[in-house]
mmCIF file of C-alpha atoms in Angstrom:
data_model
loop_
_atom_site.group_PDB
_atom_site.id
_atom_site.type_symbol
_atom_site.label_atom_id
_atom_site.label_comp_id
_atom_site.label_asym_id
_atom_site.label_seq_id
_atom_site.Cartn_x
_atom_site.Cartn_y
_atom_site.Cartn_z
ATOM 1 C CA UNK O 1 0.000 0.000 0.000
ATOM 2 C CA UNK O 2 1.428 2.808 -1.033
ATOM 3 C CA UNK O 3 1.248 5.886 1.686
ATOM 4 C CA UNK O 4 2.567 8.705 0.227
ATOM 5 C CA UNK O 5 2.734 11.660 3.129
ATOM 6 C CA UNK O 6 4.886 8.580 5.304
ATOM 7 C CA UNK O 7 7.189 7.822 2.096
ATOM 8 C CA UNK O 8 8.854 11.082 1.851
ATOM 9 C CA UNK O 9 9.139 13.075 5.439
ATOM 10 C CA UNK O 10 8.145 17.086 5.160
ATOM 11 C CA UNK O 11 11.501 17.860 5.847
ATOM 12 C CA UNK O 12 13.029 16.137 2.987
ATOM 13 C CA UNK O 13 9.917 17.989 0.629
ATOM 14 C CA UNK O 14 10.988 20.939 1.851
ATOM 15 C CA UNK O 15 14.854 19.856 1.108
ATOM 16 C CA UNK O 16 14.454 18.481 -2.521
ATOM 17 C CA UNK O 17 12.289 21.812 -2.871
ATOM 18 C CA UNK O 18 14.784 24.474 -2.398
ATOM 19 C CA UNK O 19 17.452 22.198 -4.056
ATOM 20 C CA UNK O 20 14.915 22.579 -7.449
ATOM 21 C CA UNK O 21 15.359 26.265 -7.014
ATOM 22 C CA UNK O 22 18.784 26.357 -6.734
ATOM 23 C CA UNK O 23 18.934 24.116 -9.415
ATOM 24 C CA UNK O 24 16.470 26.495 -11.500
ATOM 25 C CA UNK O 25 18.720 30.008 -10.507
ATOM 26 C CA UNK O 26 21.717 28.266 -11.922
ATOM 27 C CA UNK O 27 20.129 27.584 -14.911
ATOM 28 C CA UNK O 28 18.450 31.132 -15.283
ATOM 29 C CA UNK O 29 21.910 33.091 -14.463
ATOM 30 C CA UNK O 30 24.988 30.851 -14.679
ATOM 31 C CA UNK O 31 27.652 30.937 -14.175
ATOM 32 C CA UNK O 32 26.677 31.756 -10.645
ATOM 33 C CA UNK O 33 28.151 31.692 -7.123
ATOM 34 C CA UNK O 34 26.519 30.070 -4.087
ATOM 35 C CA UNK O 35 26.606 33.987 -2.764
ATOM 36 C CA UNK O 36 25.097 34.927 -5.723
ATOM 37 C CA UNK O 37 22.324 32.303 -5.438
ATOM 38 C CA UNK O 38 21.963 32.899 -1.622
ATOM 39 C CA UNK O 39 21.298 36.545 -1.942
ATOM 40 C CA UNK O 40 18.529 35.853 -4.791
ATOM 41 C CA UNK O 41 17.004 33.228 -2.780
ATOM 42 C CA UNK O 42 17.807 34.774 0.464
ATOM 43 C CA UNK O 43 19.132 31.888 1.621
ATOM 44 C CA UNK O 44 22.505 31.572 3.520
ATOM 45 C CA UNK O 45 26.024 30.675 1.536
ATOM 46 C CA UNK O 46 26.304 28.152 3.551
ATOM 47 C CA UNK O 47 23.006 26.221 3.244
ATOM 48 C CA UNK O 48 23.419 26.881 -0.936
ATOM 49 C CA UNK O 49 27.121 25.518 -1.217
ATOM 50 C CA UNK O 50 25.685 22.090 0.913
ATOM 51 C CA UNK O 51 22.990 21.997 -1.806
ATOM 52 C CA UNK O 52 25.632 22.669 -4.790
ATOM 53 C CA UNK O 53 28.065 20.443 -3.446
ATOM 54 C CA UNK O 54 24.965 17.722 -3.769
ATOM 55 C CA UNK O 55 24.082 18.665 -7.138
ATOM 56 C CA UNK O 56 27.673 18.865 -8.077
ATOM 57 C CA UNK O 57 27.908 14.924 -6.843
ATOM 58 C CA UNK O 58 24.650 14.213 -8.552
ATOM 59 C CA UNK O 59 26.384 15.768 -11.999
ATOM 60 C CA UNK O 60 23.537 18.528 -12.457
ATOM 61 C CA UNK O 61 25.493 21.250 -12.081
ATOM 62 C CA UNK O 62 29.611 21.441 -12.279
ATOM 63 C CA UNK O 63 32.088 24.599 -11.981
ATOM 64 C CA UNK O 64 32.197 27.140 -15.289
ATOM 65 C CA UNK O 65 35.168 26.799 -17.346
ATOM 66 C CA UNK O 66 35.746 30.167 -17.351
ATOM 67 C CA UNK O 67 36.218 29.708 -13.157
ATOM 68 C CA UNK O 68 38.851 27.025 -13.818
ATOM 69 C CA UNK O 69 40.892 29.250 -16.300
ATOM 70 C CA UNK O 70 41.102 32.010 -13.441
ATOM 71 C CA UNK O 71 41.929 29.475 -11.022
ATOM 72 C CA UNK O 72 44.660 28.326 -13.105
ATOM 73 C CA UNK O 73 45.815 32.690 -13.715
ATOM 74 C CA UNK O 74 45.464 33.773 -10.159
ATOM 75 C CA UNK O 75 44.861 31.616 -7.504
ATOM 76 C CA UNK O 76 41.231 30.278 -7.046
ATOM 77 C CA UNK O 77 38.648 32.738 -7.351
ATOM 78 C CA UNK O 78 34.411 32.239 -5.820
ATOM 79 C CA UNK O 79 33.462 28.888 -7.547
ATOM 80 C CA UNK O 80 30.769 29.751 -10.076
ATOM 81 C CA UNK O 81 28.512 27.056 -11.240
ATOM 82 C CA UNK O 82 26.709 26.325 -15.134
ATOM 83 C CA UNK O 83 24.331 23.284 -15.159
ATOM 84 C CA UNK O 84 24.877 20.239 -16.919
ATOM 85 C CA UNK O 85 23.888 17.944 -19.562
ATOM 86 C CA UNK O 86 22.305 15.911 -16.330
ATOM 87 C CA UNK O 87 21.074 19.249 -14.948
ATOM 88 C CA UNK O 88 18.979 19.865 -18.172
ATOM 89 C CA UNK O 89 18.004 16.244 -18.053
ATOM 90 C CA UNK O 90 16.598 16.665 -14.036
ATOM 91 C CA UNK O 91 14.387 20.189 -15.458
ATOM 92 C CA UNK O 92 12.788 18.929 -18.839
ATOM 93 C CA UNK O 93 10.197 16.637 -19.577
ATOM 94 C CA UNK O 94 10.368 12.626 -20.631
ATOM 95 C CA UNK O 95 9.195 13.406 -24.016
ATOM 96 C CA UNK O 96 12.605 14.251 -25.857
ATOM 97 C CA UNK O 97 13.216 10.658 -27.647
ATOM 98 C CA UNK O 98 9.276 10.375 -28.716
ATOM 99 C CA UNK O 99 9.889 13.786 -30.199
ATOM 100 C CA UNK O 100 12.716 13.590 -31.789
ATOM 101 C CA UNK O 101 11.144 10.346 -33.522
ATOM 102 C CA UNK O 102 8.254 11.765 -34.633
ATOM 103 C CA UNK O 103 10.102 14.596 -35.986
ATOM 104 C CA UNK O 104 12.158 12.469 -38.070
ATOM 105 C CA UNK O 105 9.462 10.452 -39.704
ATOM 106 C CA UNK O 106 8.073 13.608 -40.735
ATOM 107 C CA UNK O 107 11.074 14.790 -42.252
ATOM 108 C CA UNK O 108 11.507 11.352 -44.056
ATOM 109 C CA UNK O 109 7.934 10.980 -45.296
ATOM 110 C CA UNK O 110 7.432 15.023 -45.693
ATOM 111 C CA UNK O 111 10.708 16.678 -46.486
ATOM 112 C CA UNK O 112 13.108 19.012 -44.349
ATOM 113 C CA UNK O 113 10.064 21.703 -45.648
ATOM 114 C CA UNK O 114 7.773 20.007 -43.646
ATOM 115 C CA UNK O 115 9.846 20.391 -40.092
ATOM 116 C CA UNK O 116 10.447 23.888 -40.817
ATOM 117 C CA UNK O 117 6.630 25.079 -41.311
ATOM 118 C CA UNK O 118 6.106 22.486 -37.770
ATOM 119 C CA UNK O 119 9.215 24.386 -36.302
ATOM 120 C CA UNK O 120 7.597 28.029 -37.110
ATOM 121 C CA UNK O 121 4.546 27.143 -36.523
ATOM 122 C CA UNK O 122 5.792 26.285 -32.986
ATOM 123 C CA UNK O 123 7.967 29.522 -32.841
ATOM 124 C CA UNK O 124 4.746 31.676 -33.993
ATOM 125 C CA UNK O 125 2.690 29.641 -31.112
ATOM 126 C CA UNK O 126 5.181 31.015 -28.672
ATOM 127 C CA UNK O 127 5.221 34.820 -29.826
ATOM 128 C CA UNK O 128 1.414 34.745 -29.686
ATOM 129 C CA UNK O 129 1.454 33.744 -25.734
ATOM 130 C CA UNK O 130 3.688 35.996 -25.130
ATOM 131 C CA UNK O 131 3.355 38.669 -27.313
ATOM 132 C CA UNK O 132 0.587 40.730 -25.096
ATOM 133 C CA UNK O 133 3.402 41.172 -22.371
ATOM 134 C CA UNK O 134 5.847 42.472 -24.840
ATOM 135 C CA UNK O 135 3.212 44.719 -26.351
ATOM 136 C CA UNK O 136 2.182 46.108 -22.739
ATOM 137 C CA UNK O 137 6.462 47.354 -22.165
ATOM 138 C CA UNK O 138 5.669 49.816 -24.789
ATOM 139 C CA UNK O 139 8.001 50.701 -27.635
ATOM 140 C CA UNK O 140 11.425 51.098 -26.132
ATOM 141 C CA UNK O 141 13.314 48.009 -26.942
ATOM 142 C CA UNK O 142 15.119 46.978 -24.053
ATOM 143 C CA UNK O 143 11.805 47.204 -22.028
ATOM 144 C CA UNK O 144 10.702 44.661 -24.311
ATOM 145 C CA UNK O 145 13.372 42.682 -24.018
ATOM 146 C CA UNK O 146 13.240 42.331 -20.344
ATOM 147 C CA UNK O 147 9.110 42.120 -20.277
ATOM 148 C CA UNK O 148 10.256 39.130 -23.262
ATOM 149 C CA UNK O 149 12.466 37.522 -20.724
ATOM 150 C CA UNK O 150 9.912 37.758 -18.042
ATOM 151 C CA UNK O 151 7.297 36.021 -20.279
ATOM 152 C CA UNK O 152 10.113 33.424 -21.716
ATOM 153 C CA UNK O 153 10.420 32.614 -17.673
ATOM 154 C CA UNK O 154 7.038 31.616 -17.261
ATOM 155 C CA UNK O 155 7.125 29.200 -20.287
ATOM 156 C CA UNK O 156 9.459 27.246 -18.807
ATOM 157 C CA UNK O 157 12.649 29.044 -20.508
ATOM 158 C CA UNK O 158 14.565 30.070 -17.460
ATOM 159 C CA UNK O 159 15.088 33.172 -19.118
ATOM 160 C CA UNK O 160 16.677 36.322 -18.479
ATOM 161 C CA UNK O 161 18.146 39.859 -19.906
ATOM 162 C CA UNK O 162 21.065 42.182 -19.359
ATOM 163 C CA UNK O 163 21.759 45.446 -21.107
ATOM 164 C CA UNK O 164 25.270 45.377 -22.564
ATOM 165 C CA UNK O 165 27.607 48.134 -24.511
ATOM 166 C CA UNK O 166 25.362 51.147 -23.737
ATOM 167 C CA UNK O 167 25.928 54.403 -24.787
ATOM 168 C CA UNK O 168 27.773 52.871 -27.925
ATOM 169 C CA UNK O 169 26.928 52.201 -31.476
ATOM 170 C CA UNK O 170 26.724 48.398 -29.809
ATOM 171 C CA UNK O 171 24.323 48.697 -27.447
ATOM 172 C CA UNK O 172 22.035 46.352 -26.906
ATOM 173 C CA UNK O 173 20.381 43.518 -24.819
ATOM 174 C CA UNK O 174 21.633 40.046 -24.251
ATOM 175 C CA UNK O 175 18.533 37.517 -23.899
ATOM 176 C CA UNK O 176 19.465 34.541 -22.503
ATOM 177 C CA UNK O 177 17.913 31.376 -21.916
ATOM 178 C CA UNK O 178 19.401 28.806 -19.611
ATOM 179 C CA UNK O 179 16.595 25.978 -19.755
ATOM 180 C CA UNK O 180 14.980 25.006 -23.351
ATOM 181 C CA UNK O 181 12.147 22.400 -23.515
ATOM 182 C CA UNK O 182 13.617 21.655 -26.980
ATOM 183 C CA UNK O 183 17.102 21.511 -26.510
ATOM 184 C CA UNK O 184 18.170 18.074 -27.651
ATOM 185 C CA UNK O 185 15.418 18.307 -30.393
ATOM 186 C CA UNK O 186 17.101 21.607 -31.708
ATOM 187 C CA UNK O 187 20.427 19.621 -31.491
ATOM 188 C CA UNK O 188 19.058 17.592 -34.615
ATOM 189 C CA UNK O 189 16.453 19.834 -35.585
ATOM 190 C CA UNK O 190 18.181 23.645 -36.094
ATOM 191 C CA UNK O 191 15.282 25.068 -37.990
ATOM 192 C CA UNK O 192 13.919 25.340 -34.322
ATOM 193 C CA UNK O 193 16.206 27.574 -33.437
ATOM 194 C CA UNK O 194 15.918 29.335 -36.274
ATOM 195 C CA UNK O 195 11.962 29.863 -36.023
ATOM 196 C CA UNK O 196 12.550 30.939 -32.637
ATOM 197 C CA UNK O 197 14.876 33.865 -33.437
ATOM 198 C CA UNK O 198 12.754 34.474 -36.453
ATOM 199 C CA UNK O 199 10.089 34.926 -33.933
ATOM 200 C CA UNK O 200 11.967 37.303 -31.130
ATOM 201 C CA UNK O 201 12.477 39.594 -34.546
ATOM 202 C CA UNK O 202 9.020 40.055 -34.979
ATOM 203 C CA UNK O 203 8.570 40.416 -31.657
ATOM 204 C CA UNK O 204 10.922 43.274 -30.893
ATOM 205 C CA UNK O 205 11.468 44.828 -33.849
ATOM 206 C CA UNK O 206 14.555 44.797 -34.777
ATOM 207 C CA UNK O 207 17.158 41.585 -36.376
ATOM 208 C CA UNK O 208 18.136 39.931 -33.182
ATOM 209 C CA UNK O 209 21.358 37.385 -33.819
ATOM 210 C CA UNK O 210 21.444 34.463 -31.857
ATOM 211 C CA UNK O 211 25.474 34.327 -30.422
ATOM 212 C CA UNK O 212 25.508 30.820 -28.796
ATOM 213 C CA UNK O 213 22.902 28.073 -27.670
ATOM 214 C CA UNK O 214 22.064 25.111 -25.784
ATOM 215 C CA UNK O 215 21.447 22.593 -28.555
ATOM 216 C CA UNK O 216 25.034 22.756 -30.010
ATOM 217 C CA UNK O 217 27.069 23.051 -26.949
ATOM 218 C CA UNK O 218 26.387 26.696 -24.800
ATOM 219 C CA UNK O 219 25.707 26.673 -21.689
ATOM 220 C CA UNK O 220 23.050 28.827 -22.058
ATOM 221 C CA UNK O 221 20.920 30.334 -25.215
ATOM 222 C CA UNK O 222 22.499 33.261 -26.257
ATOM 223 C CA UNK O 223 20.173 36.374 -28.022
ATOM 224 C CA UNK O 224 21.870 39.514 -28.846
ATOM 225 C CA UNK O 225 18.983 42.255 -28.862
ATOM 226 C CA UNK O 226 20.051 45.379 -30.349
ATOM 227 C CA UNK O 227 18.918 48.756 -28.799
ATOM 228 C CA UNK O 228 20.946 51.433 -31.023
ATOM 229 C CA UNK O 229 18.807 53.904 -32.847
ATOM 230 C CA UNK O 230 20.207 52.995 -35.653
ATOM 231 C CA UNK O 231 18.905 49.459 -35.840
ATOM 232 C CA UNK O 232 15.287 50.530 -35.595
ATOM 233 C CA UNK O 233 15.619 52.474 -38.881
ATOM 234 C CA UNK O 234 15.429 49.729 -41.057
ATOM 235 C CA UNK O 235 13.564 46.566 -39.384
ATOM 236 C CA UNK O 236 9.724 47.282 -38.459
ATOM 237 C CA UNK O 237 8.006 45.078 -36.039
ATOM 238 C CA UNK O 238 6.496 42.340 -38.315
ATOM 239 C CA UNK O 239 4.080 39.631 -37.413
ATOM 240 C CA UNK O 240 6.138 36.366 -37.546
ATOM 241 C CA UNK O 241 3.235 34.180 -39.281
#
């Protein structure tokens, strides 16, 4: 008989609970420290380096390579943490192989044509759900971006945006994404990707350029939003059906 409240103790709920969130922050913003994480959360450095230091020995989550390098240049710096191949594994669905299947008898009975028009159609989906919180930000761009982000978050894209090289003929936004619910289906499937930034175009306005993603080896999705004047002049918001 199975007893469910007696299997698992509240304390250990409560445990595996705030080890998901940890697990979630690292996604959303690594590399990360545990005092990073612990001022987010508002937990204490302490109790988040116990829970990395778990995660780390599960394989969800390991130390940025960037850390290492710095370790190796000037003694050891605050370890910063990325997540994993496992890490992405423990956050998405059960659904990738079925998926993936289906997606290649389509392109074997229909043509690469037909996974594009599924992958856009997908993409346009998306920008639909989310498209009345970008519209609400207004027009300025990096508003957007970050009301884009926001939205992303809530779809299960552990999303996020920083302004970068302001006040230069650069400036923009960096979208990032450190959770996709299509990741390894992207990694054989890159007109999903491609929809996608197809859609964040339309969306914002302006030719975004996707820099680095998590279906062919970043540790997070990489957008790079342009705010400049200048790119506005020549790229109208467009519907992306």
């Amino acid at each position: 008989m199975f007893i469910a409240d007696r299997a698992v103790p509240a304390a250990d709920r409560a445990e595996s609970g705030t080890r998901r969130r940890v697990l979630t922050l690292v996604s959303e913003r690594g590399p990360i420290t545990a005092a990073q994480v612990a001022e987010i959360l508002g937990l204490t450095t302490a109790g988040v380096r116990r829970h990395l230091d778990v995660l780390a020995e599960e394989g969800a989550v390991a130390e940025s390579e960037h850390t290492l390098a710095e370790a190796r240049k000037r003694g050891r710096p605050a370890r910063a943490y990325v997540l994993t191949d496992q890490g992405h594994k423990n956050l998405r669905g059960d659904y990738d192989e079925l998926a993936t299947s289906v997606l290649r008898f389509l392109r074997d009975t229909q043509g690469e044509d037909a996974v594009g028009a599924f992958a856009k159609a997908q993409a346009t989906a998306l920008a639909e759900r989310v498209r009345p919180a970008v519209e609400a930000a207004g027009d300025d761009p990096e508003t957007r971006s970050a009301a884009l982000a926001d939205a992303l978050r809530d779809e299960g894209y552990a999303a996020s945006a920083r302004p970068v090289g302001k006040g230069t003929p650069l400036a923009g936004v960096q979208l990032c994404q450190g959770h996709c619910p299509v990741q390894h289906v992207a990694a054989e499937f890159p007109q999903f990707c491609e929809a996608e930034a197809e859609a964040f175009s339309g969306l914002l306005g302006v030719h975004v350029q996707r820099l680095a993603s998590l279906a062919h080896g970043g540790h997070v999705c990489t957008t790079f939003v342009p705010t400049h004047p200048l790119a506005h002049t020549s790229h109208e918001r467009r519907d992306p059906r």
